[in-house]
Amino acid sequence: MSGVLVQAALPTARAVRWRPGLALTGVLLVAVVLGRAADRSVDAVLVVAAAGLAATVVAGLQDPAADLLAAVPVSVMRRRVLRLALVGAPALATWWLLDSLSTTTSSGPGPLLALTATGVAVAVWAPTRRAVLVGASTPVVLFALHRVLPTGTASDVVGRWLTDPWWVLAIATLLCVAGRRR
Amino acid sequence: MSTVAAGRAPAPAVPSGARVVGALVRAEARRMLRNPVPWLCLAVSAWGMWLVVPEPGEWPGSSYEAMNPVAVPLLLGISVAVAVPFHRARHEVAPAAPVAETRRTLARLLAALPLLALTAAFAGLVAWRERDIGGLWIGMEPGRTTEALHSTAELSQLVVLGLVAVALGAALGRRVSRLVALVPALFVLWFVVSVYWLFGHPAVTPYSVMQVQPLVLEAGPATADPLAFPADWLLVTAPHYSGGGWGRQWVSQALAWWHDVWLLGLAALLLSAAWPRPGRRVLIAVGVVLAVAGVVGQHWVIP
């Protein structure tokens, strides 16, 4: 089965739209370089980058040929994993590049992975018609809620992707595994 | 033959161009306003604005600076709401429609006017809120005010940014092939813009999208007597000023107006990406002229 996925990697990579992600990377790089040149804090940019890159990776799950491929003997989840690997690797590389360019202490890729896993879990469990759109919006919504909610329990819960990213990643991964047949 | 011609039903009246555009504007406006995203984003922005209150010991000017970036969620919502109909225009059925693409594009843009009104209302809300809390704080003793209010020029930036949000949504909606890719793109673009301290240096601020005043300019050396500076200077010093010595927090209406000109140019350039080929060059030319004038004007105003 892994041979099939290896064979499918190149056509899938060709089907993925790379330009929006590249443009997004360019904007983030300019912001970080500008912050570095001006000796200003870019922590906020890195948090935006985590949410933006996570949303991009989840958006990469959209497969216009999904109905056509439903009949092939490769499960939907395997095809999702292939797409996540193809889009996730450059996103992770971008994150490391931004993190290494910034002068702040490295925070690690935890928030990016946690938000991506949460978005994927939502996309897996959401109604099929809008699944990827809802999943890709999830990191953005979590980011916005974390920013506007007043300090308290709700804010703490919503902000777990930033404070306890590895727990969020584990729970979201379990949800994805539970929904592997969806 | 003549009998047949005489008995033929009269041809249906062809509606005039203005009536067709008007009907499209109403339909598109209804759809845009039914989209919950801009309303949810407006609520987030309004809540963010409500949380901005000057507090003792705050970084000089931080509450004043925080008032503009709270509009970013609203701008994101407007861009999303506009991007959806422009993305719909990519469908194959659109070129075969009996209304020319230029008119359809114009109708979609006119339909976004209520969203611009939303930004104007938000600017009004900011102005009211600032007066309600008795003004914001800028500067340090002995050069300090606790009654700072954003000027009309600075508040007008929110409306012009609304226009940029419409243009950005239109451009990306028209050019990006998958609607889902717009979510991260618009999010990153608007929220990077909201990290205003990256674009606050006098050399960079003319090119920023969201210009947040005050700018910090050099006032004098650390040994200078702050009481000797002009009385209307709003002063800062270490640790709030990294330049060493005394700095002054400078707010300028002229700078804000020229920045509006730059933003109008930016909006025209973005709109050119969404506009059909006839007329695109005019938009590009207007955009370049306005953008250059805006940048030159800002450089001319900054001391």
PDB file of N, CA, C and O in Angstrom, chain A residues 15 17 20 24 27-28 31 34-35 40-42 44-45 48 51-52 55-56 59 62 64 132-133 136-137 140 143 147-150, chain B residues 44-45 47-48 51 69 73 76 176-181 183-185 187-189 191-192 194-201 204 242:
ATOM      1  N   ALA A  15      -1.149  18.385  -8.111  1.00  0.00           N
ATOM      2  CA  ALA A  15      -2.533  18.868  -7.965  1.00  0.00           C
ATOM      3  C   ALA A  15      -2.676  19.904  -6.857  1.00  0.00           C
ATOM      4  O   ALA A  15      -3.638  20.667  -6.846  1.00  0.00           O
ATOM      5  N   ARG A  17      -2.212  23.286  -4.918  1.00  0.00           N
ATOM      6  CA  ARG A  17      -1.941  24.680  -5.315  1.00  0.00           C
ATOM      7  C   ARG A  17      -0.889  25.262  -4.357  1.00  0.00           C
ATOM      8  O   ARG A  17      -1.159  25.465  -3.186  1.00  0.00           O
ATOM      9  N   PRO A  20      -0.509  30.111  -3.204  1.00  0.00           N
ATOM     10  CA  PRO A  20      -0.958  30.843  -2.001  1.00  0.00           C
ATOM     11  C   PRO A  20      -0.021  30.623  -0.809  1.00  0.00           C
ATOM     12  O   PRO A  20       0.308  31.575  -0.087  1.00  0.00           O
ATOM     13  N   LEU A  24       2.202  33.459   1.080  1.00  0.00           N
ATOM     14  CA  LEU A  24       2.067  33.605   2.537  1.00  0.00           C
ATOM     15  C   LEU A  24       3.439  33.537   3.213  1.00  0.00           C
ATOM     16  O   LEU A  24       3.766  34.339   4.098  1.00  0.00           O
ATOM     17  N   VAL A  27       5.279  36.827   2.740  1.00  0.00           N
ATOM     18  CA  VAL A  27       4.805  37.894   3.643  1.00  0.00           C
ATOM     19  C   VAL A  27       5.392  37.705   5.038  1.00  0.00           C
ATOM     20  O   VAL A  27       5.880  38.659   5.662  1.00  0.00           O
ATOM     21  N   LEU A  28       5.365  36.460   5.518  1.00  0.00           N
ATOM     22  CA  LEU A  28       5.886  36.184   6.865  1.00  0.00           C
ATOM     23  C   LEU A  28       7.386  36.459   6.935  1.00  0.00           C
ATOM     24  O   LEU A  28       7.882  37.006   7.926  1.00  0.00           O
ATOM     25  N   ALA A  31       8.046  40.152   7.132  1.00  0.00           N
ATOM     26  CA  ALA A  31       7.726  40.677   8.474  1.00  0.00           C
ATOM     27  C   ALA A  31       8.831  40.336   9.472  1.00  0.00           C
ATOM     28  O   ALA A  31       9.256  41.198  10.258  1.00  0.00           O
ATOM     29  N   LEU A  34      12.011  42.307   8.683  1.00  0.00           N
ATOM     30  CA  LEU A  34      11.802  43.707   9.072  1.00  0.00           C
ATOM     31  C   LEU A  34      11.948  43.865  10.589  1.00  0.00           C
ATOM     32  O   LEU A  34      12.592  44.803  11.070  1.00  0.00           O
ATOM     33  N   GLY A  35      11.359  42.933  11.327  1.00  0.00           N
ATOM     34  CA  GLY A  35      11.453  42.972  12.785  1.00  0.00           C
ATOM     35  C   GLY A  35      12.879  42.808  13.253  1.00  0.00           C
ATOM     36  O   GLY A  35      13.335  43.484  14.180  1.00  0.00           O
ATOM     37  N   ARG A  40      12.967  44.694  16.709  1.00  0.00           N
ATOM     38  CA  ARG A  40      11.669  44.673  17.390  1.00  0.00           C
ATOM     39  C   ARG A  40      11.243  43.221  17.600  1.00  0.00           C
ATOM     40  O   ARG A  40      11.665  42.321  16.863  1.00  0.00           O
ATOM     41  N   SER A  41      10.373  43.026  18.583  1.00  0.00           N
ATOM     42  CA  SER A  41       9.906  41.669  18.890  1.00  0.00           C
ATOM     43  C   SER A  41       9.025  41.114  17.759  1.00  0.00           C
ATOM     44  O   SER A  41       8.128  41.802  17.263  1.00  0.00           O
ATOM     45  N   VAL A  42       9.309  39.878  17.360  1.00  0.00           N
ATOM     46  CA  VAL A  42       8.490  39.248  16.311  1.00  0.00           C
ATOM     47  C   VAL A  42       7.705  38.059  16.874  1.00  0.00           C
ATOM     48  O   VAL A  42       7.223  37.228  16.105  1.00  0.00           O
ATOM     49  N   ALA A  44       4.764  37.995  18.051  1.00  0.00           N
ATOM     50  CA  ALA A  44       3.393  38.013  17.526  1.00  0.00           C
ATOM     51  C   ALA A  44       3.355  37.474  16.094  1.00  0.00           C
ATOM     52  O   ALA A  44       2.398  36.782  15.713  1.00  0.00           O
ATOM     53  N   VAL A  45       4.406  37.774  15.318  1.00  0.00           N
ATOM     54  CA  VAL A  45       4.437  37.287  13.929  1.00  0.00           C
ATOM     55  C   VAL A  45       4.549  35.758  13.914  1.00  0.00           C
ATOM     56  O   VAL A  45       3.922  35.082  13.093  1.00  0.00           O
ATOM     57  N   VAL A  48       1.175  34.315  14.598  1.00  0.00           N
ATOM     58  CA  VAL A  48       0.367  34.435  13.372  1.00  0.00           C
ATOM     59  C   VAL A  48       0.832  33.389  12.355  1.00  0.00           C
ATOM     60  O   VAL A  48       0.014  32.744  11.679  1.00  0.00           O
ATOM     61  N   ALA A  51      -0.549  29.913  13.176  1.00  0.00           N
ATOM     62  CA  ALA A  51      -1.959  29.755  12.802  1.00  0.00           C
ATOM     63  C   ALA A  51      -2.133  29.759  11.277  1.00  0.00           C
ATOM     64  O   ALA A  51      -2.893  28.950  10.732  1.00  0.00           O
ATOM     65  N   GLY A  52      -1.416  30.659  10.608  1.00  0.00           N
ATOM     66  CA  GLY A  52      -1.549  30.758   9.151  1.00  0.00           C
ATOM     67  C   GLY A  52      -1.038  29.517   8.434  1.00  0.00           C
ATOM     68  O   GLY A  52      -1.679  29.020   7.507  1.00  0.00           O
ATOM     69  N   ALA A  55      -3.421  26.624   9.021  1.00  0.00           N
ATOM     70  CA  ALA A  55      -4.601  26.743   8.148  1.00  0.00           C
ATOM     71  C   ALA A  55      -4.251  26.352   6.710  1.00  0.00           C
ATOM     72  O   ALA A  55      -5.056  25.700   6.017  1.00  0.00           O
ATOM     73  N   THR A  56      -3.045  26.714   6.276  1.00  0.00           N
ATOM     74  CA  THR A  56      -2.614  26.358   4.908  1.00  0.00           C
ATOM     75  C   THR A  56      -2.500  24.850   4.748  1.00  0.00           C
ATOM     76  O   THR A  56      -2.917  24.286   3.726  1.00  0.00           O
ATOM     77  N   ALA A  59      -5.904  23.403   4.641  1.00  0.00           N
ATOM     78  CA  ALA A  59      -6.518  23.731   3.341  1.00  0.00           C
ATOM     79  C   ALA A  59      -5.998  22.809   2.243  1.00  0.00           C
ATOM     80  O   ALA A  59      -6.707  22.535   1.264  1.00  0.00           O
ATOM     81  N   GLN A  62      -7.970  19.771   0.686  1.00  0.00           N
ATOM     82  CA  GLN A  62      -9.027  19.827  -0.324  1.00  0.00           C
ATOM     83  C   GLN A  62      -8.583  19.114  -1.603  1.00  0.00           C
ATOM     84  O   GLN A  62      -7.545  19.440  -2.173  1.00  0.00           O
ATOM     85  N   PRO A  64     -10.075  18.196  -5.223  1.00  0.00           N
ATOM     86  CA  PRO A  64     -11.177  18.324  -6.177  1.00  0.00           C
ATOM     87  C   PRO A  64     -11.568  16.975  -6.810  1.00  0.00           C
ATOM     88  O   PRO A  64     -12.682  16.817  -7.310  1.00  0.00           O
ATOM     89  N   VAL A 132     -13.337  20.817   4.736  1.00  0.00           N
ATOM     90  CA  VAL A 132     -11.993  21.402   4.667  1.00  0.00           C
ATOM     91  C   VAL A 132     -12.040  22.900   4.986  1.00  0.00           C
ATOM     92  O   VAL A 132     -11.157  23.426   5.679  1.00  0.00           O
ATOM     93  N   LEU A 133     -13.083  23.573   4.518  1.00  0.00           N
ATOM     94  CA  LEU A 133     -13.211  25.011   4.790  1.00  0.00           C
ATOM     95  C   LEU A 133     -13.336  25.257   6.295  1.00  0.00           C
ATOM     96  O   LEU A 133     -12.664  26.135   6.854  1.00  0.00           O
ATOM     97  N   ALA A 136      -9.933  24.356   7.932  1.00  0.00           N
ATOM     98  CA  ALA A 136      -8.897  25.372   7.689  1.00  0.00           C
ATOM     99  C   ALA A 136      -9.189  26.658   8.471  1.00  0.00           C
ATOM    100  O   ALA A 136      -8.262  27.405   8.800  1.00  0.00           O
ATOM    101  N   SER A 137     -10.460  26.898   8.756  1.00  0.00           N
ATOM    102  CA  SER A 137     -10.813  28.106   9.520  1.00  0.00           C
ATOM    103  C   SER A 137     -10.554  27.916  11.018  1.00  0.00           C
ATOM    104  O   SER A 137     -10.460  28.907  11.760  1.00  0.00           O
ATOM    105  N   VAL A 140      -7.525  29.676  12.618  1.00  0.00           N
ATOM    106  CA  VAL A 140      -7.751  31.124  12.599  1.00  0.00           C
ATOM    107  C   VAL A 140      -8.708  31.528  13.722  1.00  0.00           C
ATOM    108  O   VAL A 140      -8.481  32.504  14.446  1.00  0.00           O
ATOM    109  N   PHE A 143      -7.024  31.206  17.124  1.00  0.00           N
ATOM    110  CA  PHE A 143      -6.105  32.340  17.298  1.00  0.00           C
ATOM    111  C   PHE A 143      -6.885  33.585  17.707  1.00  0.00           C
ATOM    112  O   PHE A 143      -6.524  34.273  18.668  1.00  0.00           O
ATOM    113  N   ARG A 147      -7.023  35.730  21.350  1.00  0.00           N
ATOM    114  CA  ARG A 147      -6.646  37.146  21.451  1.00  0.00           C
ATOM    115  C   ARG A 147      -7.706  37.998  22.128  1.00  0.00           C
ATOM    116  O   ARG A 147      -7.390  38.954  22.816  1.00  0.00           O
ATOM    117  N   VAL A 148      -8.976  37.657  21.898  1.00  0.00           N
ATOM    118  CA  VAL A 148     -10.021  38.577  22.381  1.00  0.00           C
ATOM    119  C   VAL A 148     -10.670  38.152  23.689  1.00  0.00           C
ATOM    120  O   VAL A 148     -11.262  38.985  24.375  1.00  0.00           O
ATOM    121  N   LEU A 149     -10.568  36.863  24.043  1.00  0.00           N
ATOM    122  CA  LEU A 149     -11.235  36.439  25.273  1.00  0.00           C
ATOM    123  C   LEU A 149     -10.521  37.025  26.483  1.00  0.00           C
ATOM    124  O   LEU A 149      -9.289  37.020  26.545  1.00  0.00           O
ATOM    125  N   PRO A 150     -11.274  37.554  27.447  1.00  0.00           N
ATOM    126  CA  PRO A 150     -10.628  38.087  28.651  1.00  0.00           C
ATOM    127  C   PRO A 150      -9.986  36.963  29.455  1.00  0.00           C
ATOM    128  O   PRO A 150     -10.421  35.799  29.363  1.00  0.00           O
TER     129      PRO A 150
ATOM    130  N   VAL B  44     -15.944  40.850  17.198  1.00  0.00           N
ATOM    131  CA  VAL B  44     -14.595  40.658  17.771  1.00  0.00           C
ATOM    132  C   VAL B  44     -13.857  41.999  17.859  1.00  0.00           C
ATOM    133  O   VAL B  44     -13.238  42.322  18.876  1.00  0.00           O
ATOM    134  N   SER B  45     -13.959  42.787  16.783  1.00  0.00           N
ATOM    135  CA  SER B  45     -13.288  44.098  16.782  1.00  0.00           C
ATOM    136  C   SER B  45     -13.874  45.017  17.850  1.00  0.00           C
ATOM    137  O   SER B  45     -13.129  45.712  18.556  1.00  0.00           O
ATOM    138  N   TRP B  47     -15.381  44.168  20.564  1.00  0.00           N
ATOM    139  CA  TRP B  47     -14.968  43.661  21.891  1.00  0.00           C
ATOM    140  C   TRP B  47     -13.517  44.048  22.173  1.00  0.00           C
ATOM    141  O   TRP B  47     -13.181  44.483  23.273  1.00  0.00           O
ATOM    142  N   GLY B  48     -12.656  43.891  21.165  1.00  0.00           N
ATOM    143  CA  GLY B  48     -11.245  44.272  21.314  1.00  0.00           C
ATOM    144  C   GLY B  48     -11.107  45.747  21.645  1.00  0.00           C
ATOM    145  O   GLY B  48     -10.294  46.135  22.493  1.00  0.00           O
ATOM    146  N   LEU B  51     -11.886  46.566  25.221  1.00  0.00           N
ATOM    147  CA  LEU B  51     -10.858  46.179  26.198  1.00  0.00           C
ATOM    148  C   LEU B  51      -9.723  47.197  26.282  1.00  0.00           C
ATOM    149  O   LEU B  51      -8.911  47.135  27.203  1.00  0.00           O
ATOM    150  N   PRO B  69      -5.334  48.900  15.525  1.00  0.00           N
ATOM    151  CA  PRO B  69      -5.231  47.478  15.158  1.00  0.00           C
ATOM    152  C   PRO B  69      -6.451  46.635  15.550  1.00  0.00           C
ATOM    153  O   PRO B  69      -6.634  45.561  15.014  1.00  0.00           O
ATOM    154  N   PRO B  73      -9.731  42.399  12.719  1.00  0.00           N
ATOM    155  CA  PRO B  73     -10.705  41.324  12.467  1.00  0.00           C
ATOM    156  C   PRO B  73     -11.847  41.766  11.553  1.00  0.00           C
ATOM    157  O   PRO B  73     -12.270  41.004  10.673  1.00  0.00           O
ATOM    158  N   LEU B  76     -10.592  41.789   8.042  1.00  0.00           N
ATOM    159  CA  LEU B  76     -10.495  40.400   7.550  1.00  0.00           C
ATOM    160  C   LEU B  76     -11.885  39.897   7.137  1.00  0.00           C
ATOM    161  O   LEU B  76     -12.037  39.296   6.060  1.00  0.00           O
ATOM    162  N   VAL B 176      -7.362  33.622  -6.876  1.00  0.00           N
ATOM    163  CA  VAL B 176      -7.000  32.354  -6.223  1.00  0.00           C
ATOM    164  C   VAL B 176      -8.017  31.286  -6.634  1.00  0.00           C
ATOM    165  O   VAL B 176      -9.224  31.511  -6.569  1.00  0.00           O
ATOM    166  N   SER B 177      -7.495  30.148  -7.041  1.00  0.00           N
ATOM    167  CA  SER B 177      -8.378  29.152  -7.657  1.00  0.00           C
ATOM    168  C   SER B 177      -9.249  28.418  -6.646  1.00  0.00           C
ATOM    169  O   SER B 177     -10.322  27.956  -6.990  1.00  0.00           O
ATOM    170  N   ARG B 178      -8.800  28.304  -5.405  1.00  0.00           N
ATOM    171  CA  ARG B 178      -9.600  27.570  -4.413  1.00  0.00           C
ATOM    172  C   ARG B 178      -9.988  28.482  -3.258  1.00  0.00           C
ATOM    173  O   ARG B 178      -9.114  29.103  -2.636  1.00  0.00           O
ATOM    174  N   LEU B 179     -11.266  28.488  -2.983  1.00  0.00           N
ATOM    175  CA  LEU B 179     -11.790  29.380  -1.942  1.00  0.00           C
ATOM    176  C   LEU B 179     -11.138  29.112  -0.588  1.00  0.00           C
ATOM    177  O   LEU B 179     -10.843  30.037   0.168  1.00  0.00           O
ATOM    178  N   VAL B 180     -10.878  27.828  -0.311  1.00  0.00           N
ATOM    179  CA  VAL B 180     -10.336  27.467   0.997  1.00  0.00           C
ATOM    180  C   VAL B 180      -8.934  28.060   1.209  1.00  0.00           C
ATOM    181  O   VAL B 180      -8.545  28.343   2.344  1.00  0.00           O
ATOM    182  N   ALA B 181      -8.192  28.293   0.126  1.00  0.00           N
ATOM    183  CA  ALA B 181      -6.842  28.865   0.254  1.00  0.00           C
ATOM    184  C   ALA B 181      -6.886  30.336   0.659  1.00  0.00           C
ATOM    185  O   ALA B 181      -5.874  30.900   1.086  1.00  0.00           O
ATOM    186  N   VAL B 183      -8.595  31.606   3.123  1.00  0.00           N
ATOM    187  CA  VAL B 183      -8.680  31.769   4.585  1.00  0.00           C
ATOM    188  C   VAL B 183      -7.298  32.053   5.179  1.00  0.00           C
ATOM    189  O   VAL B 183      -7.098  33.098   5.814  1.00  0.00           O
ATOM    190  N   PRO B 184      -6.294  31.159   4.969  1.00  0.00           N
ATOM    191  CA  PRO B 184      -4.972  31.479   5.531  1.00  0.00           C
ATOM    192  C   PRO B 184      -4.336  32.711   4.907  1.00  0.00           C
ATOM    193  O   PRO B 184      -3.669  33.489   5.609  1.00  0.00           O
ATOM    194  N   ALA B 185      -4.554  32.912   3.597  1.00  0.00           N
ATOM    195  CA  ALA B 185      -3.916  34.051   2.926  1.00  0.00           C
ATOM    196  C   ALA B 185      -4.413  35.368   3.524  1.00  0.00           C
ATOM    197  O   ALA B 185      -3.606  36.233   3.911  1.00  0.00           O
ATOM    198  N   PHE B 187      -5.978  35.829   6.359  1.00  0.00           N
ATOM    199  CA  PHE B 187      -5.656  35.883   7.792  1.00  0.00           C
ATOM    200  C   PHE B 187      -4.233  36.391   8.004  1.00  0.00           C
ATOM    201  O   PHE B 187      -4.002  37.324   8.788  1.00  0.00           O
ATOM    202  N   VAL B 188      -3.270  35.784   7.309  1.00  0.00           N
ATOM    203  CA  VAL B 188      -1.870  36.183   7.516  1.00  0.00           C
ATOM    204  C   VAL B 188      -1.647  37.621   7.065  1.00  0.00           C
ATOM    205  O   VAL B 188      -1.009  38.407   7.777  1.00  0.00           O
ATOM    206  N   LEU B 189      -2.212  37.985   5.910  1.00  0.00           N
ATOM    207  CA  LEU B 189      -2.002  39.350   5.424  1.00  0.00           C
ATOM    208  C   LEU B 189      -2.501  40.381   6.433  1.00  0.00           C
ATOM    209  O   LEU B 189      -1.795  41.324   6.766  1.00  0.00           O
ATOM    210  N   PHE B 191      -3.328  39.974   9.731  1.00  0.00           N
ATOM    211  CA  PHE B 191      -2.790  39.940  11.098  1.00  0.00           C
ATOM    212  C   PHE B 191      -1.302  40.286  11.149  1.00  0.00           C
ATOM    213  O   PHE B 191      -0.823  40.738  12.189  1.00  0.00           O
ATOM    214  N   VAL B 192      -0.574  40.106  10.054  1.00  0.00           N
ATOM    215  CA  VAL B 192       0.808  40.617  10.024  1.00  0.00           C
ATOM    216  C   VAL B 192       0.765  42.150  10.012  1.00  0.00           C
ATOM    217  O   VAL B 192       1.562  42.808  10.671  1.00  0.00           O
ATOM    218  N   SER B 194      -1.331  43.882  11.490  1.00  0.00           N
ATOM    219  CA  SER B 194      -1.692  44.366  12.829  1.00  0.00           C
ATOM    220  C   SER B 194      -0.497  44.399  13.790  1.00  0.00           C
ATOM    221  O   SER B 194      -0.601  44.990  14.860  1.00  0.00           O
ATOM    222  N   VAL B 195       0.615  43.755  13.419  1.00  0.00           N
ATOM    223  CA  VAL B 195       1.823  43.843  14.270  1.00  0.00           C
ATOM    224  C   VAL B 195       2.506  45.177  13.930  1.00  0.00           C
ATOM    225  O   VAL B 195       3.543  45.235  13.279  1.00  0.00           O
ATOM    226  N   TYR B 196       1.883  46.255  14.393  1.00  0.00           N
ATOM    227  CA  TYR B 196       2.196  47.592  13.904  1.00  0.00           C
ATOM    228  C   TYR B 196       3.604  48.058  14.262  1.00  0.00           C
ATOM    229  O   TYR B 196       4.186  48.883  13.579  1.00  0.00           O
ATOM    230  N   TRP B 197       4.169  47.509  15.357  1.00  0.00           N
ATOM    231  CA  TRP B 197       5.483  48.015  15.778  1.00  0.00           C
ATOM    232  C   TRP B 197       6.588  47.631  14.786  1.00  0.00           C
ATOM    233  O   TRP B 197       7.663  48.191  14.813  1.00  0.00           O
ATOM    234  N   LEU B 198       6.307  46.687  13.901  1.00  0.00           N
ATOM    235  CA  LEU B 198       7.297  46.346  12.870  1.00  0.00           C
ATOM    236  C   LEU B 198       7.382  47.444  11.814  1.00  0.00           C
ATOM    237  O   LEU B 198       8.374  47.565  11.111  1.00  0.00           O
ATOM    238  N   PHE B 199       6.291  48.213  11.686  1.00  0.00           N
ATOM    239  CA  PHE B 199       6.217  49.199  10.601  1.00  0.00           C
ATOM    240  C   PHE B 199       6.213  50.632  11.141  1.00  0.00           C
ATOM    241  O   PHE B 199       5.779  51.551  10.463  1.00  0.00           O
ATOM    242  N   GLY B 200       6.665  50.803  12.377  1.00  0.00           N
ATOM    243  CA  GLY B 200       6.556  52.115  13.018  1.00  0.00           C
ATOM    244  C   GLY B 200       7.746  53.030  12.805  1.00  0.00           C
ATOM    245  O   GLY B 200       7.690  54.203  13.154  1.00  0.00           O
ATOM    246  N   HIS B 201       8.845  52.518  12.242  1.00  0.00           N
ATOM    247  CA  HIS B 201      10.023  53.369  12.029  1.00  0.00           C
ATOM    248  C   HIS B 201       9.678  54.439  10.980  1.00  0.00           C
ATOM    249  O   HIS B 201       8.996  54.146   9.998  1.00  0.00           O
ATOM    250  N   VAL B 204       9.947  53.441   7.431  1.00  0.00           N
ATOM    251  CA  VAL B 204       9.112  52.330   6.944  1.00  0.00           C
ATOM    252  C   VAL B 204       7.629  52.696   6.922  1.00  0.00           C
ATOM    253  O   VAL B 204       6.884  52.255   6.051  1.00  0.00           O
ATOM    254  N   SER B 242      14.383  53.682  22.720  1.00  0.00           N
ATOM    255  CA  SER B 242      15.635  52.946  22.514  1.00  0.00           C
ATOM    256  C   SER B 242      16.717  53.815  21.880  1.00  0.00           C
ATOM    257  O   SER B 242      17.856  53.397  21.761  1.00  0.00           O
TER     258      SER B 242
END
